[in-house]
PDB file of C-alpha atoms in Angstrom:
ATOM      1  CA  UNK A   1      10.267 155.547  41.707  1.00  0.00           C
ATOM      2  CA  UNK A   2       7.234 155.954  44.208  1.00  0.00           C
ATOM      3  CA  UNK A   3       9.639 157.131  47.083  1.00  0.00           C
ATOM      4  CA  UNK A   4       7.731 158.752  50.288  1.00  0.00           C
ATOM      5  CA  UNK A   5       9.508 161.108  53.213  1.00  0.00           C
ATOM      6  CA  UNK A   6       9.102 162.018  55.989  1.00  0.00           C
ATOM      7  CA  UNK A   7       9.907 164.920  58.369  1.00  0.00           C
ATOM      8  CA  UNK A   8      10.718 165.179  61.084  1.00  0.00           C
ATOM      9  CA  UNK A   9      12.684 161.198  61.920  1.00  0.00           C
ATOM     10  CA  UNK A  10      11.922 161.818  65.630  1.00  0.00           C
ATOM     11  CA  UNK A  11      10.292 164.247  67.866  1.00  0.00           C
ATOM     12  CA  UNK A  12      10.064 164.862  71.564  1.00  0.00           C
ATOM     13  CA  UNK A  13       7.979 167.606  72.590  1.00  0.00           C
ATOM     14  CA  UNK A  14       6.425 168.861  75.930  1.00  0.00           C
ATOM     15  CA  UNK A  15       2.823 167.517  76.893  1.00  0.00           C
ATOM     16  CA  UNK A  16      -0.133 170.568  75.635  1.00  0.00           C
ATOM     17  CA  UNK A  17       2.608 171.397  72.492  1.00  0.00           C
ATOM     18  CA  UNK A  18       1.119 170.796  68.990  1.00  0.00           C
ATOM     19  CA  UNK A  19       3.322 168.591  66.566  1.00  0.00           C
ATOM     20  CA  UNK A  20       3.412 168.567  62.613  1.00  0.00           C
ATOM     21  CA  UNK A  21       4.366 165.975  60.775  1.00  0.00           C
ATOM     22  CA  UNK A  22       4.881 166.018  57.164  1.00  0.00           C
ATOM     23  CA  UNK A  23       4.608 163.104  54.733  1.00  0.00           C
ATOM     24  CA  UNK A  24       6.133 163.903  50.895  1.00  0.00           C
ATOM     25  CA  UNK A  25       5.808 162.160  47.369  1.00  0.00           C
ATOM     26  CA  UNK A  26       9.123 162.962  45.938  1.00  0.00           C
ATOM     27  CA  UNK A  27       8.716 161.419  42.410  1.00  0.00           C
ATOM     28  CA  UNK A  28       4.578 160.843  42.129  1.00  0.00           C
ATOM     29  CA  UNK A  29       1.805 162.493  42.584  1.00  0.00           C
ATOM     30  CA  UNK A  30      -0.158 161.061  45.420  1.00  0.00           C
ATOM     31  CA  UNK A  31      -3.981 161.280  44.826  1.00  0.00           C
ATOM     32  CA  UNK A  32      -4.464 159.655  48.101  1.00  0.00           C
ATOM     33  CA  UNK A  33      -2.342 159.357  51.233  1.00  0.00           C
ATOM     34  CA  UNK A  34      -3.051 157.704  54.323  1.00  0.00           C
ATOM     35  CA  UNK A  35      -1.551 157.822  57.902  1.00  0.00           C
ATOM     36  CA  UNK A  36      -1.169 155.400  60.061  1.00  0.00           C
ATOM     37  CA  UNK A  37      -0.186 154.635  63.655  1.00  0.00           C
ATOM     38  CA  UNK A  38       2.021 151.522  64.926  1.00  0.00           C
ATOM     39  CA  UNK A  39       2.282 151.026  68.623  1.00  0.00           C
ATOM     40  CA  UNK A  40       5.349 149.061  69.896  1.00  0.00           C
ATOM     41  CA  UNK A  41       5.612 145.464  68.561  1.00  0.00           C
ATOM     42  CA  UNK A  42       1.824 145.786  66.933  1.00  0.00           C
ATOM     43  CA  UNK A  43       0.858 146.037  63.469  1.00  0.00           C
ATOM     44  CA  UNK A  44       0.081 149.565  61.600  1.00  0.00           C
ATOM     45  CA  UNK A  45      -3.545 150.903  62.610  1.00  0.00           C
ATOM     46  CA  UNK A  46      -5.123 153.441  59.737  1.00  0.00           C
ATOM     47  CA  UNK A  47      -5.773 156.851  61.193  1.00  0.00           C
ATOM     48  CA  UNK A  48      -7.541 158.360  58.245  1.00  0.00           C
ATOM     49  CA  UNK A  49      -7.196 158.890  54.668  1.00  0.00           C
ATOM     50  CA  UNK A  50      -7.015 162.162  52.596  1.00  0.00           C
ATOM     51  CA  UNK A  51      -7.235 163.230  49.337  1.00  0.00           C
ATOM     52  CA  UNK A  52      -6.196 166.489  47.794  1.00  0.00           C
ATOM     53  CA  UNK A  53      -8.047 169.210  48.041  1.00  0.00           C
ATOM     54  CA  UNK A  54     -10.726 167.831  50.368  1.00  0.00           C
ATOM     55  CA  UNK A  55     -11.081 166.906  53.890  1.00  0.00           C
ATOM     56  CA  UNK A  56      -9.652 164.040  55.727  1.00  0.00           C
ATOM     57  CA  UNK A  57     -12.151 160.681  56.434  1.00  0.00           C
ATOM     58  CA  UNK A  58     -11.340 159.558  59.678  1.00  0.00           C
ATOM     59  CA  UNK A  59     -11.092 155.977  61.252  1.00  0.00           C
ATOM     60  CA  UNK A  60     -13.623 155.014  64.098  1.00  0.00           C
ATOM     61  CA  UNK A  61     -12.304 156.439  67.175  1.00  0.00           C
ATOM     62  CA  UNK A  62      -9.779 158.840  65.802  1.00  0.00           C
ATOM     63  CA  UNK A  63     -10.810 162.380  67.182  1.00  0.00           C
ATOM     64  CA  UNK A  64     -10.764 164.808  63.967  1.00  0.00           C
ATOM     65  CA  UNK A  65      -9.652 167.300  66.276  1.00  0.00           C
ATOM     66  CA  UNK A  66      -6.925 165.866  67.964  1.00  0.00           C
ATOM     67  CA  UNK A  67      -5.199 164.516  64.676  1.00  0.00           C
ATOM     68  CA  UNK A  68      -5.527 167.250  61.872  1.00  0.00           C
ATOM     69  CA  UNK A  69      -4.605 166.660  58.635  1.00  0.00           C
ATOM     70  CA  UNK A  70      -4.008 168.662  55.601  1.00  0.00           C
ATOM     71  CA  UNK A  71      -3.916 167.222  52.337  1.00  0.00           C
ATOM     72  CA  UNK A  72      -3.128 170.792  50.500  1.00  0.00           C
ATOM     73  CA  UNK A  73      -1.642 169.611  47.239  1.00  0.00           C
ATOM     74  CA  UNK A  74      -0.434 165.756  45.039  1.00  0.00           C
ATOM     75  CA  UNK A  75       2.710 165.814  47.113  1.00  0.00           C
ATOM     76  CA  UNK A  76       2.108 167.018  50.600  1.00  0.00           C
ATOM     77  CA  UNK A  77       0.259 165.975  53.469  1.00  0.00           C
ATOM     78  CA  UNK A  78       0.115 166.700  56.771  1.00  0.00           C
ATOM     79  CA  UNK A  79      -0.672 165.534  60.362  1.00  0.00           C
ATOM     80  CA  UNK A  80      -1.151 167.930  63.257  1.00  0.00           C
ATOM     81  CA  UNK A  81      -0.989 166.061  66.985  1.00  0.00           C
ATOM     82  CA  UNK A  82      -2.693 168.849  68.970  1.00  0.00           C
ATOM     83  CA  UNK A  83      -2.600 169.812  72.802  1.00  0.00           C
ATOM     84  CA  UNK A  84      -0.226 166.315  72.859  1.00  0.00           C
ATOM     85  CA  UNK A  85      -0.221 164.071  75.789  1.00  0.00           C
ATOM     86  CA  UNK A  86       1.736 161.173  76.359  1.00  0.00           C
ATOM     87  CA  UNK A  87      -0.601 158.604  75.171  1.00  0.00           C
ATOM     88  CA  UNK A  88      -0.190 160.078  71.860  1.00  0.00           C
ATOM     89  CA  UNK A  89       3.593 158.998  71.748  1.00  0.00           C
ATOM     90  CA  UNK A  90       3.869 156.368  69.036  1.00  0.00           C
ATOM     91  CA  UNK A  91       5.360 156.074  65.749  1.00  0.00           C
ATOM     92  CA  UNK A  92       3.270 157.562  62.857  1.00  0.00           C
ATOM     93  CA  UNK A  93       3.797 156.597  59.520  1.00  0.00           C
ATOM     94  CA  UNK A  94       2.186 157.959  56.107  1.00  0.00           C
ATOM     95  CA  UNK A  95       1.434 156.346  52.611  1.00  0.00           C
ATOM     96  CA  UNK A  96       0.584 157.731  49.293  1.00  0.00           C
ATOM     97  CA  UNK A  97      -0.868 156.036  46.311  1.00  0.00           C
ATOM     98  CA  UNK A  98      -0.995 157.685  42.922  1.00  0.00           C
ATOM     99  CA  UNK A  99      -4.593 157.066  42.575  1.00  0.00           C
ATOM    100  CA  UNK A 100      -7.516 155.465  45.151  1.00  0.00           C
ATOM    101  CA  UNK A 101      -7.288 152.326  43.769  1.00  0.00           C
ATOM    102  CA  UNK A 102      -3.341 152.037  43.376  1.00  0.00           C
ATOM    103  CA  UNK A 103      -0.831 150.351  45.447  1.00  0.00           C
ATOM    104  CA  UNK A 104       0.545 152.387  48.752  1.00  0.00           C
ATOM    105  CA  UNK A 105       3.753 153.436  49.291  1.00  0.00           C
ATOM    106  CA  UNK A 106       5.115 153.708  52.757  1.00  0.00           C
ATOM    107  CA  UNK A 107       7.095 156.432  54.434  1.00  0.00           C
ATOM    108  CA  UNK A 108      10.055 156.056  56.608  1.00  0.00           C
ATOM    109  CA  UNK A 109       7.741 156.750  59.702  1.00  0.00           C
ATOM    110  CA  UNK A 110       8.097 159.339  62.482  1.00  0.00           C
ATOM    111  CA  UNK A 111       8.916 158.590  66.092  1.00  0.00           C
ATOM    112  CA  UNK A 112       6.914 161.303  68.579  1.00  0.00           C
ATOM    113  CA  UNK A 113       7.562 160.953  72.024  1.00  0.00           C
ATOM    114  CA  UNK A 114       5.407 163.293  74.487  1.00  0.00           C
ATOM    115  CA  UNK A 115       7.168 164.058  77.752  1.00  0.00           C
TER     116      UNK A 115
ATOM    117  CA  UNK B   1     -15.546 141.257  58.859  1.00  0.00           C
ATOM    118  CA  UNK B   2     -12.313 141.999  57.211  1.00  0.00           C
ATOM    119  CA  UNK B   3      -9.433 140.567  58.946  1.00  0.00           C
ATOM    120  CA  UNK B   4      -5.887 139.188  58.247  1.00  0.00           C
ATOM    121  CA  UNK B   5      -4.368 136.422  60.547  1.00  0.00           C
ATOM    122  CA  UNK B   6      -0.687 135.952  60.577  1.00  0.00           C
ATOM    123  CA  UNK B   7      -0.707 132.934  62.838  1.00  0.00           C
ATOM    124  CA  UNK B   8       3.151 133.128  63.399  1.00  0.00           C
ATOM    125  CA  UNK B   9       4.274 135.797  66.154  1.00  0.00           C
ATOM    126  CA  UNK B  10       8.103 134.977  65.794  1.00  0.00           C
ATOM    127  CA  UNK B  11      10.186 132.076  63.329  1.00  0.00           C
ATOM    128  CA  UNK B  12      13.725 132.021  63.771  1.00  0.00           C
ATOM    129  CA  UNK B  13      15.487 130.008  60.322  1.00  0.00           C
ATOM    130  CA  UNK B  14      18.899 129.009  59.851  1.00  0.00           C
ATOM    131  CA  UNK B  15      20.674 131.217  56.732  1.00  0.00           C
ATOM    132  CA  UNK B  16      20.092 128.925  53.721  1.00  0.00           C
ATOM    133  CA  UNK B  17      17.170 128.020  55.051  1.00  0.00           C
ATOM    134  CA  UNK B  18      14.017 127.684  53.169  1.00  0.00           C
ATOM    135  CA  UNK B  19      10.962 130.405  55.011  1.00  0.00           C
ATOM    136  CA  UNK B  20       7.427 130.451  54.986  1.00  0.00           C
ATOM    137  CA  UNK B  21       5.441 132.743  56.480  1.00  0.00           C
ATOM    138  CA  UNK B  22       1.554 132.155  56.848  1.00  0.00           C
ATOM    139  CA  UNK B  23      -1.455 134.679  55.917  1.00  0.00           C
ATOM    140  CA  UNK B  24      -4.691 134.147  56.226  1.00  0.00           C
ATOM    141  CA  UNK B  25      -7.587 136.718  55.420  1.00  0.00           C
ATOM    142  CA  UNK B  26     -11.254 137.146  55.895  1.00  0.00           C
ATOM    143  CA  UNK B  27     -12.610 139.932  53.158  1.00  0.00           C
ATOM    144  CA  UNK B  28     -16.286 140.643  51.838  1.00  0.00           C
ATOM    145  CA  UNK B  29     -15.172 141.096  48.074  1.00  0.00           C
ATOM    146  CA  UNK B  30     -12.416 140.609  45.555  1.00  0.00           C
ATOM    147  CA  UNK B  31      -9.257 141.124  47.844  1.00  0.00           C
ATOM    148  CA  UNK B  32      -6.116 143.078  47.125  1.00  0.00           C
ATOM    149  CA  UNK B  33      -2.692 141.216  48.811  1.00  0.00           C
ATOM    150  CA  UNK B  34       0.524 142.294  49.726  1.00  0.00           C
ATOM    151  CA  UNK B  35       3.775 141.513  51.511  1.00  0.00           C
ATOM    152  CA  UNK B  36       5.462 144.033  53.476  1.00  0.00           C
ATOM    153  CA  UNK B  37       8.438 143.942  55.230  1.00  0.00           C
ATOM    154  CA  UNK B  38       9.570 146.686  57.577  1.00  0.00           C
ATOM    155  CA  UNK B  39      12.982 146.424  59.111  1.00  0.00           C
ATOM    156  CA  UNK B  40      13.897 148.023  63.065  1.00  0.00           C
ATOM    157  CA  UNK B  41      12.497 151.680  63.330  1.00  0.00           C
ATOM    158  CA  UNK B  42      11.978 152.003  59.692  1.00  0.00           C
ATOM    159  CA  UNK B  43       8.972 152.309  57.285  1.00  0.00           C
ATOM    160  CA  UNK B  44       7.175 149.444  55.288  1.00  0.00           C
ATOM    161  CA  UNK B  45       8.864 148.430  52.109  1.00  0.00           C
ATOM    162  CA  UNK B  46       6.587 146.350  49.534  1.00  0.00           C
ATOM    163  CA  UNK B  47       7.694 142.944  48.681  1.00  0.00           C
ATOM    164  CA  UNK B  48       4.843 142.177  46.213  1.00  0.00           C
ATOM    165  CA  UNK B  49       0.884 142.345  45.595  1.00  0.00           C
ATOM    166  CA  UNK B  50      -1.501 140.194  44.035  1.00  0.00           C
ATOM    167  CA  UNK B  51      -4.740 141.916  42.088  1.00  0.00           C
ATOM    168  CA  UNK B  52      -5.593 139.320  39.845  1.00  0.00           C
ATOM    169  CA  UNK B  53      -4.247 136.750  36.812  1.00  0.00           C
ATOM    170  CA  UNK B  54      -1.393 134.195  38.208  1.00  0.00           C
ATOM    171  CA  UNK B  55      -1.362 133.059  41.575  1.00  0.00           C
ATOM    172  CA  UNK B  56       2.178 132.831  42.230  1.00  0.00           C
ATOM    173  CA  UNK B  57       3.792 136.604  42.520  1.00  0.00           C
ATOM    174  CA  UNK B  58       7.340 137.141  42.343  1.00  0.00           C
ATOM    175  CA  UNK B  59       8.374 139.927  44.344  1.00  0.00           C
ATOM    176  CA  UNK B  60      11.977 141.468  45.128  1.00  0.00           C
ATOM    177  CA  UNK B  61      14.449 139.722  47.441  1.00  0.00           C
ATOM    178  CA  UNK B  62      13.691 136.666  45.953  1.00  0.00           C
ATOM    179  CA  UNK B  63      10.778 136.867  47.820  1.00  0.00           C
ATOM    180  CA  UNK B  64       7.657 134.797  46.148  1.00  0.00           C
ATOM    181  CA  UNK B  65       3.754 134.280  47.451  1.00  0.00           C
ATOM    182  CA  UNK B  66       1.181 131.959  46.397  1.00  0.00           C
ATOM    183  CA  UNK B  67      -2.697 132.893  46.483  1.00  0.00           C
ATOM    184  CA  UNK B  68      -5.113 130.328  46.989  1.00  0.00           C
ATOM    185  CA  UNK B  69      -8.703 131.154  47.086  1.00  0.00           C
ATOM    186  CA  UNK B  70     -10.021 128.151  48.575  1.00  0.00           C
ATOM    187  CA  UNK B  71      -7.668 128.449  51.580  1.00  0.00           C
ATOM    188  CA  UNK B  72      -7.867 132.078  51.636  1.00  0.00           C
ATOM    189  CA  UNK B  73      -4.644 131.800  52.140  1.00  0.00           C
ATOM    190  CA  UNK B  74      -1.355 134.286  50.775  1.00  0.00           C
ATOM    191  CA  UNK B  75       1.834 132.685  51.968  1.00  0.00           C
ATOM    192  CA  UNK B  76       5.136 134.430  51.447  1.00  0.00           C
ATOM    193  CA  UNK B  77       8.042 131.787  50.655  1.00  0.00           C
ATOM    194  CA  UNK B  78      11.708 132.213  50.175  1.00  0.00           C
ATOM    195  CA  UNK B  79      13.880 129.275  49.100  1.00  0.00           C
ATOM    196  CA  UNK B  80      17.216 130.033  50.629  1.00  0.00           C
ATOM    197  CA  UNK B  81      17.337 132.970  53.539  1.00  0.00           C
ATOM    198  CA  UNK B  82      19.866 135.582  54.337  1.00  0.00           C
ATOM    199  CA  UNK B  83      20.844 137.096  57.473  1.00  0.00           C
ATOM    200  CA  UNK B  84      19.733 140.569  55.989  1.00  0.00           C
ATOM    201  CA  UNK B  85      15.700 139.060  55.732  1.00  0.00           C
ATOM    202  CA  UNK B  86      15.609 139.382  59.228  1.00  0.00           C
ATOM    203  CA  UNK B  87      12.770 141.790  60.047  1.00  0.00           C
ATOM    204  CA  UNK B  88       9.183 142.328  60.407  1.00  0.00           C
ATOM    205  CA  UNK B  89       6.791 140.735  58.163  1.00  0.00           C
ATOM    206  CA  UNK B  90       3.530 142.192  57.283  1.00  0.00           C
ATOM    207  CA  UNK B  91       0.212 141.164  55.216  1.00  0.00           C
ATOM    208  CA  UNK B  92      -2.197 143.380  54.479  1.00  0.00           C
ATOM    209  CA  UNK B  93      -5.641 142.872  52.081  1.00  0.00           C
ATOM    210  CA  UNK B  94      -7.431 145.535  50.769  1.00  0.00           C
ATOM    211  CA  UNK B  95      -9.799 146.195  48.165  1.00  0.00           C
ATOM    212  CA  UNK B  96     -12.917 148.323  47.536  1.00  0.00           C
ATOM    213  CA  UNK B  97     -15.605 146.916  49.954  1.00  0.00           C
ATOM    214  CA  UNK B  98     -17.519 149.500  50.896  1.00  0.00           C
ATOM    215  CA  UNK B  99     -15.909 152.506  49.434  1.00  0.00           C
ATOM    216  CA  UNK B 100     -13.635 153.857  47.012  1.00  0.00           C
ATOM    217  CA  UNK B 101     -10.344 153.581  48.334  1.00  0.00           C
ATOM    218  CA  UNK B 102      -7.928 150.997  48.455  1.00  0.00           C
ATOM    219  CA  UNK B 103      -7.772 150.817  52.469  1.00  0.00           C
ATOM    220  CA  UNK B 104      -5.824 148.231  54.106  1.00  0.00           C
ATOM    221  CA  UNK B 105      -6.029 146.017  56.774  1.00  0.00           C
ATOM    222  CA  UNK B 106      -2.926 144.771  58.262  1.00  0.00           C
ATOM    223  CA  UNK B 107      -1.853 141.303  59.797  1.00  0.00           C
ATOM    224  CA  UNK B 108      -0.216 141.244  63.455  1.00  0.00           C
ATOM    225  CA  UNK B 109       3.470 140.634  62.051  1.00  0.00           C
ATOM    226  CA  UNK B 110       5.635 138.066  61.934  1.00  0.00           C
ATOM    227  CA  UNK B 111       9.215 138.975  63.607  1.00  0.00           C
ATOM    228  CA  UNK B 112      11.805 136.836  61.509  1.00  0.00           C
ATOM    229  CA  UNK B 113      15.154 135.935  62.776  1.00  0.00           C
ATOM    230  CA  UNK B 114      17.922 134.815  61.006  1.00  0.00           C
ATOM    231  CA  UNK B 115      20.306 132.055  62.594  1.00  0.00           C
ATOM    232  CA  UNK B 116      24.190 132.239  61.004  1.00  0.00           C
TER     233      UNK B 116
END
């Protein structure tokens, strides 16, 4: 059990596009999921953390804006890299925990590379 | 602050080879440990955790950590290593300082490589 996706693997897109990426608990119900990003041989960096039904808390010096996420039900969430630019390429990669105070599970992680 | 020091950038063993990779955190409250291991353009997998009761965790793989509080210190050991351990090694603490959630905060990695 506790098994994350993700979806898309890999994405290129063109620099000003808007990317979603979606992050799934296929057996649990995830309370709380959390998205990170992990730049090339560096450790995972927490982007924010959502829980259903309300809005995303953010990380100091994430822009809201830039990275939307929707957290619209116990097995979906969802980040949005708006108006990308190539800075933003990276691999992004979600968790989920059943509850707050539970153990994370990790997605597979998502490649986006802005041209 | 809350921090987590894996001293050791890169180890390369030999297979059969005994492995220990180093962990050292700085947290403001009861910490929360874990292992992770993430293999080449793949997501995290969780070797094991520590919340509280015994200090030695078993974890899968034959994987096995050791929390000492004195040292705070949460080294992952294996006894005998196969070429399939050889990947990226993670620590991470977390806990409920200041908030709610079970946020964590993730070591630098330590890239293993296995010798045949």
């Amino acid at each position: 059990g506790a098994v994350v996706s993700q979806h898309p693997s890999w994405v290129i897109c063109k620099s000003g596009t808007s990317v979603k990426i979606e992050c799934r608990s296929l057996d649990f119900q995830a309370t709380t999921m959390f998205w990170y990003r992990q730049f090339p041989k560096q450790s995972l960096m927490l982007m924010a953390t959502s829980n259903e039904g309300s809005k995303a808390t953010y990380e100091q010096g994430v822009e809201k804006d830039k990275f939307l996420i929707n957290h619209a039900s116990l097995t979906l969430s969802t980040l949005t890299v708006t108006s990308a630019h190539p800075e933003d390429s990276s691999f992004y990669i979600c968790s989920a925990s059943r509850d707050r105070r539970e153990t994370q599970y990790f997605g597979p992680g998502t490649r986006l590379l802005v041209l | 602050a809350q921090s987590v020091t894996q001293p050791d950038i890169h180890i390369t063993v030999s297979e059969g080879a005994s492995l220990e990779l180093r962990c050292n955190y700085s947290y403001g409250a009861t910490p929360y440990l874990f292992w992770y291991v993430q293999s080449p353009g793949q997501g995290l997998q969780l070797l094991l955790k520590y919340f509280s009761g015994d200090t030695l965790v078993q974890g899968i793989k034959g994987f096995e950590a050791e929390f000492k509080r004195s040292q705070s210190s949460f080294n992952l050991r294996k006894p005998s290593v196969h070429w399939s351990d050889a990947a990226e090694y993670f620590c991470a603490v977390g806990g409920f300082y200041g908030g709610a959630t079970n946020k964590l905060i993730f070591g630098t990695g330590t890239l293993l490589a296995v010798q045949p």
